[in-house]
PDB file of C-alpha atoms in Angstrom:
ATOM      1  CA  MET A  27    -153.141-151.886 105.858  1.00 70.00           C
ATOM      2  CA  SER A  28    -152.014-148.656 104.249  1.00 91.00           C
ATOM      3  CA  LYS A  29    -149.151-146.414 105.266  1.00 97.00           C
ATOM      4  CA  ILE A  30    -150.019-142.821 106.188  1.00 98.00           C
ATOM      5  CA  ILE A  31    -147.423-140.213 105.231  1.00 98.00           C
ATOM      6  CA  ALA A  32    -147.673-136.533 106.161  1.00 98.00           C
ATOM      7  CA  PHE A  33    -145.838-133.862 104.180  1.00 98.00           C
ATOM      8  CA  THR A  34    -145.160-131.014 106.531  1.00 96.00           C
ATOM      9  CA  ASN A  35    -143.170-127.879 107.164  1.00 93.00           C
ATOM     10  CA  GLN A  36    -143.922-124.971 109.447  1.00 87.00           C
ATOM     11  CA  LYS A  37    -142.661-122.677 106.681  1.00 83.00           C
ATOM     12  CA  GLY A  38    -144.829-122.069 103.623  1.00 83.00           C
ATOM     13  CA  GLY A  39    -143.759-121.971  99.993  1.00 83.00           C
ATOM     14  CA  VAL A  40    -141.368-124.912 100.172  1.00 88.00           C
ATOM     15  CA  GLY A  41    -143.088-127.164  97.644  1.00 91.00           C
ATOM     16  CA  LYS A  42    -145.070-129.213 100.137  1.00 95.00           C
ATOM     17  CA  THR A  43    -148.265-129.353  98.080  1.00 97.00           C
ATOM     18  CA  THR A  44    -146.351-129.913  94.841  1.00 97.00           C
ATOM     19  CA  SER A  45    -144.552-132.805  96.486  1.00 98.00           C
ATOM     20  CA  THR A  46    -147.732-134.360  97.891  1.00 98.00           C
ATOM     21  CA  ALA A  47    -149.387-134.274  94.467  1.00 98.00           C
ATOM     22  CA  ASN A  48    -146.448-135.588  92.479  1.00 98.00           C
ATOM     23  CA  ILE A  49    -145.300-138.232  94.937  1.00 98.00           C
ATOM     24  CA  GLY A  50    -148.900-139.429  95.104  1.00 98.00           C
ATOM     25  CA  ALA A  51    -149.083-139.559  91.316  1.00 98.00           C
ATOM     26  CA  GLY A  52    -145.744-141.342  91.146  1.00 98.00           C
ATOM     27  CA  LEU A  53    -146.865-143.993  93.617  1.00 98.00           C
ATOM     28  CA  ALA A  54    -150.124-144.445  91.700  1.00 98.00           C
ATOM     29  CA  ARG A  55    -148.200-144.933  88.463  1.00 98.00           C
ATOM     30  CA  ALA A  56    -146.103-147.566  90.209  1.00 97.00           C
ATOM     31  CA  GLY A  57    -149.301-149.534  90.850  1.00 97.00           C
ATOM     32  CA  TYR A  58    -150.103-148.498  94.420  1.00 98.00           C
ATOM     33  CA  LYS A  59    -153.570-147.357  95.464  1.00 98.00           C
ATOM     34  CA  VAL A  60    -153.107-143.831  96.808  1.00 98.00           C
ATOM     35  CA  LEU A  61    -155.404-141.475  98.682  1.00 98.00           C
ATOM     36  CA  LEU A  62    -154.478-137.790  98.981  1.00 98.00           C
ATOM     37  CA  VAL A  63    -155.947-135.608 101.739  1.00 98.00           C
ATOM     38  CA  ASP A  64    -155.868-131.810 101.428  1.00 98.00           C
ATOM     39  CA  LEU A  65    -155.558-130.400 104.948  1.00 98.00           C
ATOM     40  CA  ASP A  66    -154.396-126.923 103.936  1.00 97.00           C
ATOM     41  CA  PRO A  67    -157.061-124.150 103.994  1.00 96.00           C
ATOM     42  CA  GLN A  68    -155.454-122.743 100.830  1.00 96.00           C
ATOM     43  CA  ILE A  69    -156.725-125.923  99.045  1.00 97.00           C
ATOM     44  CA  ASN A  70    -153.905-125.748  96.486  1.00 96.00           C
ATOM     45  CA  LEU A  71    -153.712-129.533  96.315  1.00 98.00           C
ATOM     46  CA  THR A  72    -157.411-129.752  95.469  1.00 98.00           C
ATOM     47  CA  SER A  73    -157.370-127.029  92.812  1.00 96.00           C
ATOM     48  CA  GLY A  74    -153.958-128.085  91.478  1.00 97.00           C
ATOM     49  CA  LEU A  75    -155.328-131.539  90.643  1.00 97.00           C
ATOM     50  CA  GLY A  76    -158.300-130.088  88.787  1.00 95.00           C
ATOM     51  CA  LEU A  77    -160.991-130.644  91.436  1.00 95.00           C
ATOM     52  CA  THR A  78    -162.715-127.263  91.277  1.00 87.00           C
ATOM     53  CA  GLU A  79    -166.220-128.094  92.464  1.00 85.00           C
ATOM     54  CA  ALA A  80    -166.155-130.558  95.337  1.00 92.00           C
ATOM     55  CA  GLU A  81    -169.488-130.797  97.101  1.00 94.00           C
ATOM     56  CA  PHE A  82    -167.941-132.821  99.940  1.00 97.00           C
ATOM     57  CA  ASN A  83    -164.675-131.965 101.672  1.00 98.00           C
ATOM     58  CA  VAL A  84    -162.543-133.042 104.618  1.00 98.00           C
ATOM     59  CA  TYR A  85    -163.768-130.215 106.859  1.00 97.00           C
ATOM     60  CA  GLY A  86    -167.431-131.164 106.562  1.00 97.00           C
ATOM     61  CA  ALA A  87    -166.512-134.807 107.094  1.00 98.00           C
ATOM     62  CA  LEU A  88    -164.505-133.960 110.221  1.00 97.00           C
ATOM     63  CA  LEU A  89    -167.536-132.096 111.556  1.00 96.00           C
ATOM     64  CA  GLN A  90    -169.640-135.183 110.732  1.00 95.00           C
ATOM     65  CA  GLU A  91    -171.915-133.196 108.434  1.00 97.00           C
ATOM     66  CA  TYR A  92    -171.615-136.044 105.903  1.00 96.00           C
ATOM     67  CA  LYS A  93    -169.536-139.131 105.228  1.00 96.00           C
ATOM     68  CA  VAL A  94    -166.040-138.687 103.907  1.00 97.00           C
ATOM     69  CA  LYS A  95    -165.846-138.625 100.091  1.00 97.00           C
ATOM     70  CA  ALA A  96    -162.796-139.511  98.001  1.00 97.00           C
ATOM     71  CA  TYR A  97    -162.878-138.160  94.439  1.00 98.00           C
ATOM     72  CA  PRO A  98    -161.090-140.184  91.737  1.00 97.00           C
ATOM     73  CA  ILE A  99    -158.314-138.224  90.030  1.00 97.00           C
ATOM     74  CA  GLN A 100    -156.716-140.900  87.834  1.00 96.00           C
ATOM     75  CA  ASP A 101    -156.062-144.631  87.980  1.00 97.00           C
ATOM     76  CA  ASN A 102    -155.099-145.634  91.548  1.00 98.00           C
ATOM     77  CA  LEU A 103    -155.276-142.022  92.768  1.00 98.00           C
ATOM     78  CA  ALA A 104    -158.100-140.341  94.708  1.00 98.00           C
ATOM     79  CA  LEU A 105    -158.410-137.118  96.672  1.00 98.00           C
ATOM     80  CA  ILE A 106    -160.329-135.964  99.732  1.00 98.00           C
ATOM     81  CA  ALA A 107    -160.898-132.310  98.926  1.00 98.00           C
ATOM     82  CA  GLY A 108    -159.826-129.483 101.188  1.00 98.00           C
ATOM     83  CA  SER A 109    -161.809-126.466 102.313  1.00 97.00           C
ATOM     84  CA  PRO A 110    -160.945-122.861 103.271  1.00 96.00           C
ATOM     85  CA  ALA A 111    -163.108-123.474 106.358  1.00 96.00           C
ATOM     86  CA  LEU A 112    -160.278-125.628 107.756  1.00 97.00           C
ATOM     87  CA  SER A 113    -158.821-122.379 109.072  1.00 95.00           C
ATOM     88  CA  SER A 114    -161.571-122.386 111.719  1.00 96.00           C
ATOM     89  CA  PHE A 115    -161.084-126.038 112.721  1.00 95.00           C
ATOM     90  CA  GLU A 116    -159.164-125.227 115.886  1.00 94.00           C
ATOM     91  CA  LYS A 117    -161.797-122.717 117.005  1.00 94.00           C
ATOM     92  CA  VAL A 118    -164.646-125.167 116.372  1.00 95.00           C
ATOM     93  CA  LYS A 119    -163.040-128.343 117.716  1.00 94.00           C
ATOM     94  CA  GLY A 120    -160.366-127.036 120.084  1.00 89.00           C
ATOM     95  CA  ASP A 121    -162.283-127.890 123.255  1.00 90.00           C
ATOM     96  CA  GLU A 122    -163.504-131.316 122.157  1.00 89.00           C
ATOM     97  CA  LEU A 123    -162.345-134.478 123.914  1.00 88.00           C
ATOM     98  CA  ASP A 124    -159.846-136.496 121.826  1.00 92.00           C
ATOM     99  CA  ARG A 125    -159.662-133.620 119.341  1.00 95.00           C
ATOM    100  CA  GLU A 126    -156.203-134.765 118.210  1.00 96.00           C
ATOM    101  CA  PHE A 127    -157.616-138.039 116.848  1.00 97.00           C
ATOM    102  CA  LEU A 128    -160.525-136.771 114.735  1.00 97.00           C
ATOM    103  CA  LEU A 129    -158.628-137.259 111.465  1.00 98.00           C
ATOM    104  CA  LYS A 130    -157.452-140.712 112.518  1.00 98.00           C
ATOM    105  CA  ASP A 131    -161.040-141.764 113.201  1.00 97.00           C
ATOM    106  CA  LEU A 132    -162.163-140.305 109.868  1.00 98.00           C
ATOM    107  CA  LEU A 133    -159.545-142.163 107.831  1.00 98.00           C
ATOM    108  CA  GLU A 134    -159.750-145.495 109.649  1.00 96.00           C
ATOM    109  CA  PRO A 135    -162.543-146.995 107.464  1.00 95.00           C
ATOM    110  CA  LEU A 136    -160.640-146.098 104.270  1.00 96.00           C
ATOM    111  CA  LEU A 137    -157.294-147.654 105.099  1.00 96.00           C
ATOM    112  CA  GLU A 138    -158.069-151.178 103.928  1.00 94.00           C
ATOM    113  CA  ARG A 139    -158.696-149.833 100.411  1.00 94.00           C
ATOM    114  CA  CYS A 140    -155.401-147.937 100.093  1.00 96.00           C
ATOM    115  CA  ASP A 141    -151.706-148.689 100.019  1.00 98.00           C
ATOM    116  CA  TYR A 142    -150.735-145.103 100.830  1.00 98.00           C
ATOM    117  CA  VAL A 143    -152.522-142.110 102.336  1.00 98.00           C
ATOM    118  CA  LEU A 144    -150.662-138.824 101.787  1.00 98.00           C
ATOM    119  CA  LEU A 145    -151.548-135.828 103.951  1.00 98.00           C
ATOM    120  CA  ASP A 146    -150.823-132.304 102.743  1.00 98.00           C
ATOM    121  CA  CYS A 147    -150.459-130.365 106.000  1.00 97.00           C
ATOM    122  CA  PRO A 148    -150.918-126.605 106.399  1.00 95.00           C
ATOM    123  CA  PRO A 149    -147.853-124.399 107.035  1.00 92.00           C
ATOM    124  CA  ALA A 150    -148.701-124.057 110.724  1.00 88.00           C
ATOM    125  CA  LEU A 151    -148.323-126.329 113.720  1.00 89.00           C
ATOM    126  CA  GLY A 152    -151.943-126.082 114.862  1.00 93.00           C
ATOM    127  CA  LEU A 153    -154.680-128.625 115.570  1.00 96.00           C
ATOM    128  CA  ILE A 154    -155.013-129.807 111.957  1.00 97.00           C
ATOM    129  CA  THR A 155    -151.292-130.557 111.757  1.00 97.00           C
ATOM    130  CA  LEU A 156    -151.434-132.217 115.165  1.00 97.00           C
ATOM    131  CA  ASN A 157    -154.223-134.480 113.853  1.00 98.00           C
ATOM    132  CA  ALA A 158    -152.021-135.393 110.886  1.00 98.00           C
ATOM    133  CA  TYR A 159    -149.054-136.243 113.115  1.00 98.00           C
ATOM    134  CA  ALA A 160    -151.276-138.257 115.456  1.00 98.00           C
ATOM    135  CA  CYS A 161    -152.396-140.621 112.686  1.00 98.00           C
ATOM    136  CA  ALA A 162    -149.311-140.698 110.427  1.00 98.00           C
ATOM    137  CA  ASN A 163    -146.752-143.477 110.272  1.00 98.00           C
ATOM    138  CA  ALA A 164    -144.095-141.185 108.850  1.00 98.00           C
ATOM    139  CA  LEU A 165    -143.420-137.514 108.120  1.00 97.00           C
ATOM    140  CA  TYR A 166    -141.492-136.149 105.172  1.00 98.00           C
ATOM    141  CA  ILE A 167    -140.236-132.585 105.296  1.00 96.00           C
ATOM    142  CA  PRO A 168    -139.666-130.655 102.066  1.00 95.00           C
ATOM    143  CA  LEU A 169    -137.076-127.968 102.604  1.00 93.00           C
ATOM    144  CA  GLU A 170    -135.742-125.134 100.484  1.00 88.00           C
ATOM    145  CA  ALA A 171    -131.978-124.775 100.845  1.00 78.00           C
ATOM    146  CA  GLN A 172    -131.820-121.109 101.731  1.00 78.00           C
ATOM    147  CA  LEU A 173    -131.215-118.788 104.683  1.00 69.00           C
ATOM    148  CA  TYR A 174    -133.515-119.421 107.673  1.00 72.00           C
ATOM    149  CA  ALA A 175    -134.775-122.636 106.063  1.00 70.00           C
ATOM    150  CA  THR A 176    -133.842-124.644 109.125  1.00 74.00           C
ATOM    151  CA  ASP A 177    -135.961-122.517 111.473  1.00 76.00           C
ATOM    152  CA  GLY A 178    -139.190-124.241 110.437  1.00 77.00           C
ATOM    153  CA  LEU A 179    -137.419-127.596 110.414  1.00 87.00           C
ATOM    154  CA  GLU A 180    -136.395-127.274 114.069  1.00 87.00           C
ATOM    155  CA  LYS A 181    -139.961-126.476 115.109  1.00 89.00           C
ATOM    156  CA  VAL A 182    -141.342-129.479 113.223  1.00 92.00           C
ATOM    157  CA  LEU A 183    -138.810-131.824 114.828  1.00 94.00           C
ATOM    158  CA  GLU A 184    -139.611-130.438 118.285  1.00 94.00           C
ATOM    159  CA  MET A 185    -143.310-131.073 117.700  1.00 95.00           C
ATOM    160  CA  VAL A 186    -142.592-134.592 116.468  1.00 96.00           C
ATOM    161  CA  THR A 187    -140.822-135.348 119.742  1.00 96.00           C
ATOM    162  CA  ARG A 188    -143.830-134.161 121.744  1.00 96.00           C
ATOM    163  CA  VAL A 189    -146.260-136.145 119.582  1.00 97.00           C
ATOM    164  CA  GLN A 190    -144.151-139.293 119.912  1.00 97.00           C
ATOM    165  CA  ARG A 191    -144.203-138.923 123.676  1.00 97.00           C
ATOM    166  CA  ARG A 192    -147.908-138.172 124.117  1.00 95.00           C
ATOM    167  CA  LEU A 193    -149.983-139.158 121.069  1.00 96.00           C
ATOM    168  CA  ASN A 194    -148.235-141.371 118.543  1.00 98.00           C
ATOM    169  CA  PRO A 195    -145.183-143.305 119.782  1.00 97.00           C
ATOM    170  CA  THR A 196    -144.697-145.067 116.432  1.00 97.00           C
ATOM    171  CA  LEU A 197    -144.378-141.837 114.401  1.00 98.00           C
ATOM    172  CA  VAL A 198    -141.057-141.478 112.577  1.00 97.00           C
ATOM    173  CA  VAL A 199    -139.458-138.812 110.434  1.00 97.00           C
ATOM    174  CA  GLY A 200    -139.079-140.564 107.097  1.00 97.00           C
ATOM    175  CA  GLY A 201    -136.767-137.943 105.683  1.00 97.00           C
ATOM    176  CA  ILE A 202    -135.955-134.405 104.638  1.00 96.00           C
ATOM    177  CA  PHE A 203    -135.620-133.518 100.964  1.00 96.00           C
ATOM    178  CA  PHE A 204    -134.629-130.329  99.178  1.00 94.00           C
ATOM    179  CA  THR A 205    -136.997-128.607  96.758  1.00 94.00           C
ATOM    180  CA  ARG A 206    -136.380-125.799  94.262  1.00 90.00           C
ATOM    181  CA  PHE A 207    -132.775-126.866  94.409  1.00 86.00           C
ATOM    182  CA  ASP A 208    -130.182-125.220  92.167  1.00 82.00           C
ATOM    183  CA  PRO A 209    -126.726-126.779  92.634  1.00 77.00           C
ATOM    184  CA  ARG A 210    -125.180-123.880  90.688  1.00 77.00           C
ATOM    185  CA  LYS A 211    -125.948-121.471  93.535  1.00 80.00           C
ATOM    186  CA  VAL A 212    -123.298-121.471  96.254  1.00 74.00           C
ATOM    187  CA  LEU A 213    -125.729-120.535  99.048  1.00 71.00           C
ATOM    188  CA  ARG A 214    -128.053-123.421  98.142  1.00 78.00           C
ATOM    189  CA  ARG A 215    -125.175-125.907  98.150  1.00 82.00           C
ATOM    190  CA  GLU A 216    -123.736-124.621 101.429  1.00 83.00           C
ATOM    191  CA  THR A 217    -127.123-124.609 103.184  1.00 84.00           C
ATOM    192  CA  ALA A 218    -127.787-128.146 101.979  1.00 87.00           C
ATOM    193  CA  GLU A 219    -124.437-129.296 103.346  1.00 88.00           C
ATOM    194  CA  VAL A 220    -125.141-127.707 106.727  1.00 88.00           C
ATOM    195  CA  VAL A 221    -128.447-129.589 106.964  1.00 90.00           C
ATOM    196  CA  ARG A 222    -126.858-132.836 105.769  1.00 91.00           C
ATOM    197  CA  ASP A 223    -124.110-132.524 108.383  1.00 92.00           C
ATOM    198  CA  LYS A 224    -126.617-131.848 111.163  1.00 91.00           C
ATOM    199  CA  TYR A 225    -129.109-134.570 110.141  1.00 93.00           C
ATOM    200  CA  PRO A 226    -127.075-137.175 108.235  1.00 94.00           C
ATOM    201  CA  ASP A 227    -129.629-139.946 108.750  1.00 94.00           C
ATOM    202  CA  LEU A 228    -132.630-137.862 107.695  1.00 96.00           C
ATOM    203  CA  VAL A 229    -131.615-136.013 104.529  1.00 95.00           C
ATOM    204  CA  LEU A 230    -132.570-137.959 101.405  1.00 97.00           C
ATOM    205  CA  THR A 231    -130.321-138.346  98.395  1.00 95.00           C
ATOM    206  CA  SER A 232    -132.999-137.176  95.961  1.00 96.00           C
ATOM    207  CA  THR A 233    -133.440-133.445  95.351  1.00 95.00           C
ATOM    208  CA  ILE A 234    -136.096-131.591  93.377  1.00 96.00           C
ATOM    209  CA  ARG A 235    -134.662-129.071  90.957  1.00 93.00           C
ATOM    210  CA  GLU A 236    -136.392-125.780  90.283  1.00 89.00           C
ATOM    211  CA  THR A 237    -138.146-126.167  86.928  1.00 93.00           C
ATOM    212  CA  ILE A 238    -140.850-124.218  85.106  1.00 95.00           C
ATOM    213  CA  ALA A 239    -142.905-127.333  84.392  1.00 97.00           C
ATOM    214  CA  LEU A 240    -143.507-127.961  88.099  1.00 96.00           C
ATOM    215  CA  GLY A 241    -145.115-124.541  88.385  1.00 95.00           C
ATOM    216  CA  GLU A 242    -147.133-124.893  85.188  1.00 97.00           C
ATOM    217  CA  ALA A 243    -148.669-128.336  85.797  1.00 97.00           C
ATOM    218  CA  PRO A 244    -151.098-127.320  88.617  1.00 96.00           C
ATOM    219  CA  HIS A 245    -152.563-124.549  86.472  1.00 95.00           C
ATOM    220  CA  LEU A 246    -153.799-127.274  84.130  1.00 96.00           C
ATOM    221  CA  GLY A 247    -154.939-129.514  86.989  1.00 96.00           C
ATOM    222  CA  GLN A 248    -152.213-132.057  86.265  1.00 97.00           C
ATOM    223  CA  ASP A 249    -149.317-133.772  88.012  1.00 98.00           C
ATOM    224  CA  ILE A 250    -145.835-133.482  86.548  1.00 98.00           C
ATOM    225  CA  PHE A 251    -145.865-137.007  85.082  1.00 98.00           C
ATOM    226  CA  THR A 252    -148.992-136.212  83.059  1.00 97.00           C
ATOM    227  CA  TYR A 253    -147.991-132.695  82.082  1.00 98.00           C
ATOM    228  CA  ALA A 254    -144.307-133.149  81.271  1.00 98.00           C
ATOM    229  CA  PRO A 255    -143.256-136.801  81.623  1.00 98.00           C
ATOM    230  CA  THR A 256    -139.746-136.224  80.244  1.00 97.00           C
ATOM    231  CA  SER A 257    -139.016-133.089  82.267  1.00 97.00           C
ATOM    232  CA  ALA A 258    -136.429-132.699  85.012  1.00 96.00           C
ATOM    233  CA  GLY A 259    -139.280-132.368  87.504  1.00 97.00           C
ATOM    234  CA  ALA A 260    -140.742-135.731  86.502  1.00 98.00           C
ATOM    235  CA  MET A 261    -137.298-137.331  86.672  1.00 98.00           C
ATOM    236  CA  ASP A 262    -136.594-135.865  90.123  1.00 98.00           C
ATOM    237  CA  TYR A 263    -139.940-136.875  91.607  1.00 98.00           C
ATOM    238  CA  GLY A 264    -139.582-140.308  90.072  1.00 98.00           C
ATOM    239  CA  HIS A 265    -136.272-140.772  91.888  1.00 98.00           C
ATOM    240  CA  LEU A 266    -137.785-139.431  95.112  1.00 98.00           C
ATOM    241  CA  VAL A 267    -140.693-141.879  94.923  1.00 98.00           C
ATOM    242  CA  GLN A 268    -138.282-144.775  94.527  1.00 98.00           C
ATOM    243  CA  GLU A 269    -136.236-143.583  97.487  1.00 98.00           C
ATOM    244  CA  ILE A 270    -139.336-143.286  99.690  1.00 97.00           C
ATOM    245  CA  LEU A 271    -140.362-146.813  98.711  1.00 97.00           C
ATOM    246  CA  THR A 272    -137.036-148.179  99.955  1.00 94.00           C
ATOM    247  CA  ARG A 273    -137.123-146.469 103.390  1.00 88.00           C
TER     248      ARG A 273
END
């Protein structure tokens, strides 16, 4: 049975999609069968992995317009494409019975074929994110070490507590990790220390440095290991993958 991991933060622009793509690619390179699911209406995960014309997407599958389709990206790595129409999911399905478990039901038949399912959540704590939390085994929270960074973190942790109580008692927070990290900047270091002091059991050792290659790779539809295998970004995500595997 596969493990479902959601990458989430209420704040946008923290490297959530970049992390989903590169951690997924890192796990696939380590020999695990990985399925990525793009739940963000911006569909940056889908386009950033080079899937530009997907006839079938997660939104249509959730609406039962067709069966769910996973597109192969590389060896051991497949993707369920996202759709801009996901922004209307709450309006369309908000009154439906068991609406929080629609994603869980959709993914259930696929789990026996995967080792890991990685969910790229939207930067909002709406019904799509609630569906992700309801079916996930663990959440990982990418965080930028800057002013107000912890605001989104607090809201995510509050929602996790509610989900654990009402929908998914086995859900755990796997960890928090820093992205776009520059240890030379005093504010980044100080903010990171504040978060580490407040959540000593949650903050991971691995950090993702800010590098040009991480921004360039999606424009070519590639993960960092394919685009720049010797870069700092590839090294950092490699370490992060190993740390996730040991938790």
